[in-house]
Coordinates of C-alpha atoms in Angstrom, one line a residue:
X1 CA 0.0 0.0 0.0
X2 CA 1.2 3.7 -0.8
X3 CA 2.5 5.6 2.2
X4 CA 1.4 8.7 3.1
X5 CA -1.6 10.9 2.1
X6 CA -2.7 8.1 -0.3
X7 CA -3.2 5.0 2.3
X8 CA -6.8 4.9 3.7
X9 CA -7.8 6.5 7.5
X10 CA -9.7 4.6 9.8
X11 CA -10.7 5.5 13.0
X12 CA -10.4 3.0 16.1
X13 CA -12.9 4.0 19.0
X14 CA -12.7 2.0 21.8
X15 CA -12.2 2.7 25.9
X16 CA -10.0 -0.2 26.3
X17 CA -6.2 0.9 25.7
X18 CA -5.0 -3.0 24.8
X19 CA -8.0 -3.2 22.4
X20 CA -6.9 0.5 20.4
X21 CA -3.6 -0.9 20.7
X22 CA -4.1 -4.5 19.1
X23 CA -6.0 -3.0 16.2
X24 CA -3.5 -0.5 15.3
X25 CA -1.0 -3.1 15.3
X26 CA -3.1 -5.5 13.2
X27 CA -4.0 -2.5 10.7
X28 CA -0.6 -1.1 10.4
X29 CA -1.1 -0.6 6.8
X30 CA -3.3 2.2 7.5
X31 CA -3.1 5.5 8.3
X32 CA -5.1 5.3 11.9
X33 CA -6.3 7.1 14.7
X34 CA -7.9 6.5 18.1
X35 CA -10.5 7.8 20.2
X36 CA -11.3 6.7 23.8
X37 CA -14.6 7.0 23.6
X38 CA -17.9 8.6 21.4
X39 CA -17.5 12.0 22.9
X40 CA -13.4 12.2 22.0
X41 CA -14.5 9.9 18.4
X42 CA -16.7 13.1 17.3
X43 CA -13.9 15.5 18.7
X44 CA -11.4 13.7 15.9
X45 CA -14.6 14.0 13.3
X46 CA -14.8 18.0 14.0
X47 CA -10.9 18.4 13.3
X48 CA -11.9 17.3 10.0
X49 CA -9.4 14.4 8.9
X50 CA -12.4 12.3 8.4
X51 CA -11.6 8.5 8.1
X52 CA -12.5 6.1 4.8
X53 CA -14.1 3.8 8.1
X54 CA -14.5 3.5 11.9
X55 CA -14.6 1.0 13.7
X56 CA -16.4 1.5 16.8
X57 CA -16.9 -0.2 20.0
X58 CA -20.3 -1.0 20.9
X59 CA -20.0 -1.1 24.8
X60 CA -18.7 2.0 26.2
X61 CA -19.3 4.5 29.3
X62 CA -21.5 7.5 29.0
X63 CA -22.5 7.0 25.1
X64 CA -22.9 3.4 23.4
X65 CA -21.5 2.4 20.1
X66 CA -25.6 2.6 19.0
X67 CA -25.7 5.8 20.2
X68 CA -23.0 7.3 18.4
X69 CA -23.7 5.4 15.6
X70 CA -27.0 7.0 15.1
X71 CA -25.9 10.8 15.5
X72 CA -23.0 9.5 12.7
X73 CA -25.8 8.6 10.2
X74 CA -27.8 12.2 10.8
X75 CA -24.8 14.0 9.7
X76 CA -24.7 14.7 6.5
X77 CA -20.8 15.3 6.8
X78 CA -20.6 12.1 8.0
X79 CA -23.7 9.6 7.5
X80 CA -21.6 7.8 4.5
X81 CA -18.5 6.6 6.6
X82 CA -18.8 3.1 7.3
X83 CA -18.9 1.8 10.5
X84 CA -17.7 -1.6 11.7
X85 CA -19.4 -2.6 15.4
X86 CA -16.8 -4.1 17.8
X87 CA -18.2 -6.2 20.4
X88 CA -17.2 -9.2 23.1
X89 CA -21.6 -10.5 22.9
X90 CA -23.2 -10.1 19.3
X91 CA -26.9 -11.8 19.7
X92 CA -29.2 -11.3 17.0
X93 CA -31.4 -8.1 18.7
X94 CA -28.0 -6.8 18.3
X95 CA -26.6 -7.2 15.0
X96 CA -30.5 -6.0 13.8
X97 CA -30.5 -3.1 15.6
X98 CA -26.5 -2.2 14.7
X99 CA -27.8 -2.9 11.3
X100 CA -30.7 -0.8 10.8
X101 CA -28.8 1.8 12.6
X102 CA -26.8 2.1 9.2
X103 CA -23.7 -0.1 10.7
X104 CA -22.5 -2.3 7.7
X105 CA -20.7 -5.3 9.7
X106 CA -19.7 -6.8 13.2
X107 CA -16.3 -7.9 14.1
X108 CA -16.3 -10.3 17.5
X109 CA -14.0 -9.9 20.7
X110 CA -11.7 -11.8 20.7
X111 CA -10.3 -10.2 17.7
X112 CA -8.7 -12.5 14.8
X113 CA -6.4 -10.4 12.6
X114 CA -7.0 -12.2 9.7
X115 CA -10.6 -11.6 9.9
X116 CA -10.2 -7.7 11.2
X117 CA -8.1 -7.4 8.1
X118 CA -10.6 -9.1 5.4
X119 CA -13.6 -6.7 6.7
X120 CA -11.7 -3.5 6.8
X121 CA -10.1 -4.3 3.2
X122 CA -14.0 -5.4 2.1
X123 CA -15.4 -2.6 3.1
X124 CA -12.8 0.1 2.3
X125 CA -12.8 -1.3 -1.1
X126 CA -16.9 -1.5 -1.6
X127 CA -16.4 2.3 -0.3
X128 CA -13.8 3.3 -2.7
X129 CA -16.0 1.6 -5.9
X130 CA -19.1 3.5 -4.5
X131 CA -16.8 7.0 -4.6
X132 CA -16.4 5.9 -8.4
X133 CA -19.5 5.0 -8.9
X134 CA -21.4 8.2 -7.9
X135 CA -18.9 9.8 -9.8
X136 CA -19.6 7.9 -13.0
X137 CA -23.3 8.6 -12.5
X138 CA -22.7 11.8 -12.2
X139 CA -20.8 11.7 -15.7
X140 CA -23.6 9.3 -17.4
X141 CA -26.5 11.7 -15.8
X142 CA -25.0 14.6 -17.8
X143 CA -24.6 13.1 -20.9
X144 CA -28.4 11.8 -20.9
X145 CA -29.8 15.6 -19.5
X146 CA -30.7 16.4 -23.3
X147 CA -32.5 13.4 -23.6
X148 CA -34.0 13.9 -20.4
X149 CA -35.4 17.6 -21.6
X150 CA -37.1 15.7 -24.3
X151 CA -38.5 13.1 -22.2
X152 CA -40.6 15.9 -20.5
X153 CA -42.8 16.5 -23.5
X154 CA -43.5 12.5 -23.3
X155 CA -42.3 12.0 -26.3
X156 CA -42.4 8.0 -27.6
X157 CA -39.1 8.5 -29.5
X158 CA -37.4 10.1 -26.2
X159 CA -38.8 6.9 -24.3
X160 CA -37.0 4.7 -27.1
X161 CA -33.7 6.3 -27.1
X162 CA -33.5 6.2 -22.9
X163 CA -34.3 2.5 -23.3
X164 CA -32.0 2.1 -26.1
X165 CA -29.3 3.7 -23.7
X166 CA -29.9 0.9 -21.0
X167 CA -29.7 -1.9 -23.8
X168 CA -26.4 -0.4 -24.4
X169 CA -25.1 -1.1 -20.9
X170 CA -26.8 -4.2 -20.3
X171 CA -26.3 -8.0 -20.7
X172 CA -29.7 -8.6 -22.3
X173 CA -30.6 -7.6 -25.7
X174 CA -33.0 -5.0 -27.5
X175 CA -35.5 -7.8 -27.4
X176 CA -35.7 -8.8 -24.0
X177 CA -36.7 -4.8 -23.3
X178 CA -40.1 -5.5 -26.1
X179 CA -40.8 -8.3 -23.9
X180 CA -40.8 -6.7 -20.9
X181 CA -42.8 -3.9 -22.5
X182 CA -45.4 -6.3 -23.4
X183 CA -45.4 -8.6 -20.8
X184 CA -46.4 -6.0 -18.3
X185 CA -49.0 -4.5 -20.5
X186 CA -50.8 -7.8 -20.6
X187 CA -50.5 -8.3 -17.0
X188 CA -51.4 -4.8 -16.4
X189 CA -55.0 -5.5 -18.9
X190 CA -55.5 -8.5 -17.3
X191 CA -55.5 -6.7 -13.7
X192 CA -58.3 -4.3 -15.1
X193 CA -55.7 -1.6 -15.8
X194 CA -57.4 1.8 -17.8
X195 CA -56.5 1.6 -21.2
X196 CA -54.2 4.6 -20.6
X197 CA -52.7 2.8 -17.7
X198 CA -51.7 -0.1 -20.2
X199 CA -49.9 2.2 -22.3
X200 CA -47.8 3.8 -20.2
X201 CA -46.8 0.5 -18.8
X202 CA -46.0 -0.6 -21.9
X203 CA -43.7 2.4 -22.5
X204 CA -42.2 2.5 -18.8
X205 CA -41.4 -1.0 -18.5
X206 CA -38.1 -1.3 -21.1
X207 CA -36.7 1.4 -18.7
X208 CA -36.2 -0.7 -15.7
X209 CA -33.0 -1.8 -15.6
X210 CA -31.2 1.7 -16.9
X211 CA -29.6 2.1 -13.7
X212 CA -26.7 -0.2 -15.5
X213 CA -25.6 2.7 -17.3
X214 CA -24.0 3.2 -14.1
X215 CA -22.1 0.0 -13.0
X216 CA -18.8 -0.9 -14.0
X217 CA -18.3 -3.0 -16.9
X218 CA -16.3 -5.3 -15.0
X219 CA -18.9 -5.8 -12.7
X220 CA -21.5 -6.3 -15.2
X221 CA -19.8 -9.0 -18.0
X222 CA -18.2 -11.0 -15.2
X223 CA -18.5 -14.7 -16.2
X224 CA -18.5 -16.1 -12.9
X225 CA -20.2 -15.5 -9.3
X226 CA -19.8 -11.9 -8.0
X227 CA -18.2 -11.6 -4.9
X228 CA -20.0 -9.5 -2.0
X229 CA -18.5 -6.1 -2.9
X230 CA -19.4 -6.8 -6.6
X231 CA -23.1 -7.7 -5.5
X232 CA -23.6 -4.5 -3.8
X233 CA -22.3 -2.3 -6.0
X234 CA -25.2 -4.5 -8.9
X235 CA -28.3 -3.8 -6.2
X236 CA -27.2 0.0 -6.5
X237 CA -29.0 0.1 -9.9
X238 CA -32.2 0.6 -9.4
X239 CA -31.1 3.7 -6.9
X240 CA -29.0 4.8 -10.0
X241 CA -32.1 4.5 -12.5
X242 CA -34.3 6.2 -10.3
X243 CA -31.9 9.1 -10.2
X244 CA -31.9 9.5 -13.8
X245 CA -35.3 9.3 -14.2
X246 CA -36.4 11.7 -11.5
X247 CA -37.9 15.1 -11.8
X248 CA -39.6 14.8 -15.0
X249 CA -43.5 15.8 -16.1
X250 CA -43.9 13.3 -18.3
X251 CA -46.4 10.5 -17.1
X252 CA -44.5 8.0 -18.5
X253 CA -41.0 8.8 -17.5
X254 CA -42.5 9.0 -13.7
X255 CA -43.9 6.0 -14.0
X256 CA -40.1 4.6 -15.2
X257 CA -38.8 5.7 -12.5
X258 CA -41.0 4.2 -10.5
X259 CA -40.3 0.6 -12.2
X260 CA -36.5 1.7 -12.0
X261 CA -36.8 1.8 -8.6
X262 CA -38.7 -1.1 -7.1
X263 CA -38.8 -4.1 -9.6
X264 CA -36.4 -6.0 -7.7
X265 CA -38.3 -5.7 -4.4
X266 CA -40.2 -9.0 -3.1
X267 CA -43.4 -9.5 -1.7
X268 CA -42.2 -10.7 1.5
X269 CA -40.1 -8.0 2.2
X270 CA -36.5 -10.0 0.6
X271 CA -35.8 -7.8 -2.2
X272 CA -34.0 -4.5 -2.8
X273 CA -33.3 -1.5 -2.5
X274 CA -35.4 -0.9 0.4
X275 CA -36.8 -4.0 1.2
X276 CA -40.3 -3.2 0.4
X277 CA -42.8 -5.8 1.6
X278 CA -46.8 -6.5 0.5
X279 CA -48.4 -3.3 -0.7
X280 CA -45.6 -1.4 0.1
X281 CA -44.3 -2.0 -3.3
X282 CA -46.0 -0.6 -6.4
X283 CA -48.3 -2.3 -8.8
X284 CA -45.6 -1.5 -11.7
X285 CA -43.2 -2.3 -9.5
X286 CA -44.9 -5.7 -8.4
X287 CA -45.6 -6.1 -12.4
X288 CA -42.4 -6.0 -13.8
X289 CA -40.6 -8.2 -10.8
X290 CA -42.7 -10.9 -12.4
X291 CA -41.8 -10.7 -16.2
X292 CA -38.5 -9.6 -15.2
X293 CA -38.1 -12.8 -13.7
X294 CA -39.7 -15.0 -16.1
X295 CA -37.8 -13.7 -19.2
X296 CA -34.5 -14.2 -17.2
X297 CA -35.2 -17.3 -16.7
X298 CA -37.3 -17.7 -20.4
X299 CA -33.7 -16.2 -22.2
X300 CA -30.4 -17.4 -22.9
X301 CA -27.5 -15.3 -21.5
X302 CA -23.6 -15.4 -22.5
X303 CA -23.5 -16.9 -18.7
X304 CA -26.7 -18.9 -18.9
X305 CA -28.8 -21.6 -21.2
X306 CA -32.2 -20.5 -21.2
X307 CA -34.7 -22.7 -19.7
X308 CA -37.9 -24.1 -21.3
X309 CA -41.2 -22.0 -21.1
X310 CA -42.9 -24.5 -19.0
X311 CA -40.2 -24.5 -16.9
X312 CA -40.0 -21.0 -16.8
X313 CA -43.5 -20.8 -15.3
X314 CA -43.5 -22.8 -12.9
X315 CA -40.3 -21.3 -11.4
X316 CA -43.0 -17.7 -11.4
X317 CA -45.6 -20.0 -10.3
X318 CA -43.7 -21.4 -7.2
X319 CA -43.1 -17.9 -6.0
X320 CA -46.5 -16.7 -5.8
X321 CA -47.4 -15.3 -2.2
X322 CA -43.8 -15.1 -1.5
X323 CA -41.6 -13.2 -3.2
X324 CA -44.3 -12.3 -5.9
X325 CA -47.4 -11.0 -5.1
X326 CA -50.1 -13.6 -5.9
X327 CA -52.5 -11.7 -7.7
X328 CA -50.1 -10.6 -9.8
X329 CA -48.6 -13.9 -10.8
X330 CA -53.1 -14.8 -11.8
X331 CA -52.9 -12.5 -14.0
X332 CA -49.7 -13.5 -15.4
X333 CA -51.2 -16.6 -15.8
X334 CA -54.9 -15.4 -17.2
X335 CA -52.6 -14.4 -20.1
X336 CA -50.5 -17.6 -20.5
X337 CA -51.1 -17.4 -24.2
X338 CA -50.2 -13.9 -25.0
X339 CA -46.9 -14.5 -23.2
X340 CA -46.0 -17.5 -24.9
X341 CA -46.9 -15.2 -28.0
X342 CA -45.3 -12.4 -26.8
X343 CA -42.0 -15.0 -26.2
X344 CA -42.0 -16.6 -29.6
X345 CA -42.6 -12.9 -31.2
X346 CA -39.7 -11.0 -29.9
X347 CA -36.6 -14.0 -30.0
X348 CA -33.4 -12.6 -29.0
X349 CA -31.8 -12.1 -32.6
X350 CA -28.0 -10.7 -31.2
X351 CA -26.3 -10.3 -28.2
X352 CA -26.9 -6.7 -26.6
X353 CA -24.3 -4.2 -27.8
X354 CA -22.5 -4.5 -24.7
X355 CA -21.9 -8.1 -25.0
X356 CA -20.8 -7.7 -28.7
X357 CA -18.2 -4.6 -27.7
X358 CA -16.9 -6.6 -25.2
X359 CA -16.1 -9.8 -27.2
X360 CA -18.1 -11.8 -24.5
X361 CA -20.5 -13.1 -26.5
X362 CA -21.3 -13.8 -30.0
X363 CA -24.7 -13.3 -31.9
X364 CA -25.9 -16.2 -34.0
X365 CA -24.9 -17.1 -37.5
X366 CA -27.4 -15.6 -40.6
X367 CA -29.6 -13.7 -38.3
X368 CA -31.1 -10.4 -39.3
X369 CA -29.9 -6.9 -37.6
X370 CA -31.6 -4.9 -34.8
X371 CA -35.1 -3.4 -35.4
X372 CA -35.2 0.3 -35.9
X373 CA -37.5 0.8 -33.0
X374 CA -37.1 -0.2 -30.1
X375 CA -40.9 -0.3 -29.5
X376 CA -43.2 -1.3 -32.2
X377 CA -46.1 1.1 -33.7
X378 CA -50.1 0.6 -32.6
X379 CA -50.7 -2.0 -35.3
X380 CA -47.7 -4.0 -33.8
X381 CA -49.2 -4.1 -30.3
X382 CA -52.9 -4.8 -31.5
X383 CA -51.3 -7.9 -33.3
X384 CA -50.7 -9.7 -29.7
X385 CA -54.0 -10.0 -29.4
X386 CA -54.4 -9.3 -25.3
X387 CA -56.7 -11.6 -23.8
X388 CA -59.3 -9.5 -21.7
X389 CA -59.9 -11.4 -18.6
X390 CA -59.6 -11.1 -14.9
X391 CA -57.6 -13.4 -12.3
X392 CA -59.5 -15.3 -10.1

């Protein structure tokens, strides 16, 4: 690691001197300091070298690790440090309350240095890709602020292009976003959706995964399992796409952003970002978690086979009432037909650009190019022929 300025800061806090001194012997890589307790941690904090991480004590005279803890994640100076509970008795009340308190780990008395050294270097690191991550959102926003503008007026083509912009900075393909699009508008018809409802469903849906613009390629073309620090910086997206999305007048675009936002969280409260649970989550939101899933599981991936339809709806069928919300998967299934339609329709002709930049994966042999539009004309969608029913 580089000496000086450059090597990251972390903060010990702890009222036992052997315990401040073991740490700072087992992190000697870092730059560290100590504090012998909350009041003298939020002295150091006020100075103004503020640390990349603290690790904190939870048992302490006067103020508790919780305590100070909370007053760190009211600060806006400092509510993004992360802080690493250190504790002799972790029981589960505990850990859920250290959690919620915005703590991101425990580390255990008697401290292993193997183990101290693994969670600061994990979490330093998931820190560090957040810093770049933020910025790179930052970057992306900017670029798509003209496309934005035009997104305001509602405009179909505007809709397109923001879709097209998530193809280009996804795994899946210009087809899987059709799908999703029409998936959701025959769930939404068969849920006794207004007509204008429908529409905008149709339009909004394509846009839920363009959070991706903002994750790291690396991140997002890895052939094998992500580790922890790779997974959280993945569930960031639908934070990201609801940041792009935000602010506009257009029906639809709100209505994206709304998608953006909460079509990975579960019916039983399991899903992300903010672990939404029942009727918490939105209908679209509750909509698209469903033919999200399915066409994941319908499509083949350059890390995947696909796996048959029948297949495929069982695995929505066997999550109904838990992570999906059961009325939601009836209608999914009043219009069986139109999604097999739907399915054999749209076929994935190409690997997303992404893909095919990358040299990851490899579009079939004699197939034709990309439509034009992302989103076929009126004619297009009267052709699917959406059943009108109503689940049961």
């Amino acid at each position: 690691m580089a000496d000086g300025a450059s090597r990251d800061r972390v903060l010990i806090v702890d009222d036992e001197p052997a315990n401040r001194d073991l740490l700072r012997r087992v992190l000697a890589d870092y730059d560290t300091r100590t504090a012998v307790d909350g009041t003298d941690a939020f002295a150091v904090l006020e100075r103004g070298d503020l640390p990349n991480l603290i690790l904190l004590d939870l048992t302490m005279p006067k103020v508790s690790g919780f305590q100070v803890c909370e007053r760190l994640k009211r600060s806006e100076r400092w509510r993004d440090i992360p802080v690493i509970f250190v504790t002799g008795n972790v029981d589960a009340d505990n850990e859920s309350e250290g959690l919620a308190l915005g703590a991101v780990d425990y580390i255990t008395k008697p401290f292993s240095p193997s183990v101290v050294q693994a969670r600061v270097k994990t979490h330093l690191a998931l820190k560090a890709a957040n810093t770049i991550l933020e910025q790179q959102v930052a970057a992306r926003t900017v670029q798509l602020a003209d496309a934005l503008s035009r997104a305001k007026s509602g405009s179909v083509e505007t809709v397109v292009r923001l879709s097209r912009a998530a193809e280009y900075r996804d795994e899946d393909t210009g087809e899987h976003l059709l799908r999703i699009g029409y998936y959701s508008a025959a769930v939404g018809r068969a849920l006794g959706l207004a007509d204008e409802v429908v529409e905008s469903l149709l339009r909004a849906a394509p846009m839920h995964d363009i959070g991706k613009i903002g994750i790291p390629d690396s991140v997002l073309l890895k052939r094998g399992p992500l580790d922890p620090a790779e997974w959280a910086i993945v569930k960031q997206h639908p934070l990201i796409g609801a940041k792009i999305l935000a602010g506009s007048e257009s029906d639809v675009i709100r209505l994206g952003e709304v998608v953006a936002l909460t079509h990975h969280e579960r019916w039983d409260g399991s899903g992300y970002p903010a672990g939404l649970a029942g009727l918490e989550i939105p209908l679209a939101g509750r909509i698209v978690a469903v033919v999200d899933v399915f066409d994941a599981v319908a499509s083949k991936r350059p890390y995947k086979e696909s796996f048959p339809l029948d297949r495929s709806f069982e695995i929505v069928r066997g999550k109904s009432g838990n992570a999906f919300d059961a009325s939601v998967v009836d209608a999914f299934f009043c219009v069986e037909a139109d999604v097999r339609e739907i399915h054999g329709t749209f076929q994935d002709r190409h690997a997303s650009p992404l893909v095919e930049m990358a040299g990851v994966g490899r579009a079939p042999s004699g197939v034709l190019p990309a439509s034009a539009d992302l989103l076929p004309s009126e004619p297009a969608m009267e052709s699917a022929h959406l059943t009108e029913c109503r689940p049961t």
